[in-house]
Amino acid sequence: ALVIGVSEGVSYEVSDSQIAARFEPIAEVLSKALKQPVTVKVLNSYNSAREALKQQQVDLAFVHPSHVALEAIKGGHYQAFAWTTGYTDYKVSFLCKESQPISNWKTVAGKQLVMPDADSITSVITRAMLREQGLQGTAVKVTNTRFQEAVPFYVQNGFAAYGATAAAGVIKTWKDGGGKVCAESRGVPIKQWLASRKLDAATVSAAREALLGRRLLFGEDDPR
């Protein structure tokens, strides 16, 4: 059987069984297209995803964080062959209580910033934002929290001046409650499909066509 490795990120509170259940229908679609069994293997941490990709333990991989996917591509073991619709313009927002956007990033220096797991794509993008503004190293006091949903709590209760999150639901709830967004990153694509370079071109092409056609089965707005 071919194995799909699934890395859905580390900053949302979702169980392995929930993730596997979401991808079983896709495994069925791929199984029919490739005419062989396809199973799902949940990679529930970035390090486990890195190790599985490094050792080529999975044939296909759905990788949520761009930086982990690009590491596997750069290592020469995998190639990207599809992107997930709706996740090609992923942006980080800075939650705050200030009424105006950040106009002078020097004023951010020395302040407290909370963001999700340090190895999450949200935190990777946030650190890139800070570097672009000349804020590196310990210029900003950073606190990491396990889940994106916890970010607003820190800002609301004064434990941080800014909260970095890319979760649309978290941002909407914050705005609906009167909270402000004072900065936003540039958009980047995430949620890539990778194929092992051990697979022949015909198999990769068939898998790609099956994934592109799956919208007829699941609908345009389906998160898969």
Coordinates of N, CA, C and O in Angstrom, one line a residue, residues 2 12 15 18 26 29 68 74 87 109 113 133 144 149 180-181 205-206:
L2 N 0.4 2.3 -0.7 CA 1.0 3.6 -0.6 C 0.6 4.2 0.7 O -0.5 4.0 1.2
Y12 N -3.0 23.7 16.7 CA -4.4 23.6 16.8 C -4.7 22.3 17.6 O -4.0 21.3 17.5
S15 N -7.0 15.9 17.5 CA -6.5 14.6 17.8 C -6.0 13.9 16.5 O -6.5 14.3 15.4
Q18 N -9.0 12.4 14.7 CA -9.8 13.4 13.9 C -9.1 13.8 12.6 O -9.8 13.9 11.6
I26 N -9.9 11.1 1.1 CA -8.9 11.4 0.1 C -8.1 10.1 -0.2 O -7.8 9.9 -1.3
V29 N -10.1 8.1 -2.6 CA -10.0 8.7 -4.0 C -8.7 8.3 -4.6 O -8.7 7.9 -5.8
V68 N 8.7 23.1 6.6 CA 9.0 21.7 6.7 C 8.9 21.0 5.3 O 9.8 20.2 5.0
K74 N 14.2 20.5 -0.6 CA 15.6 20.9 -0.7 C 16.5 19.7 -0.5 O 17.6 19.6 -1.1
Y87 N -5.4 28.2 0.5 CA -4.3 28.4 1.5 C -3.0 28.9 0.8 O -1.9 28.5 1.2
A109 N 10.0 47.4 19.9 CA 11.2 46.9 20.6 C 11.0 47.0 22.1 O 10.5 47.9 22.6
L113 N 5.5 40.0 23.0 CA 4.8 39.4 21.9 C 4.5 38.0 22.1 O 5.5 37.2 22.5
Q133 N 11.8 44.2 9.7 CA 11.6 45.5 10.3 C 12.8 45.8 11.2 O 12.8 46.8 12.0
N144 N 5.9 32.0 23.8 CA 5.2 31.0 23.0 C 4.1 30.3 23.8 O 4.3 29.9 24.9
E149 N -5.5 29.4 19.7 CA -6.7 29.9 20.4 C -6.3 30.6 21.7 O -7.1 31.4 22.2
K180 N -8.3 45.0 17.9 CA -7.7 45.5 16.7 C -6.6 44.6 16.2 O -6.0 43.8 16.9
V181 N -6.4 44.8 14.9 CA -5.2 44.2 14.2 C -4.3 45.3 13.7 O -4.8 46.1 13.0
S205 N 1.5 11.8 -11.5 CA 0.6 12.5 -12.4 C -0.8 12.0 -12.1 O -1.7 12.9 -12.0
A206 N -1.0 10.7 -11.9 CA -2.4 10.2 -11.5 C -2.9 10.7 -10.2 O -4.0 11.1 -10.0

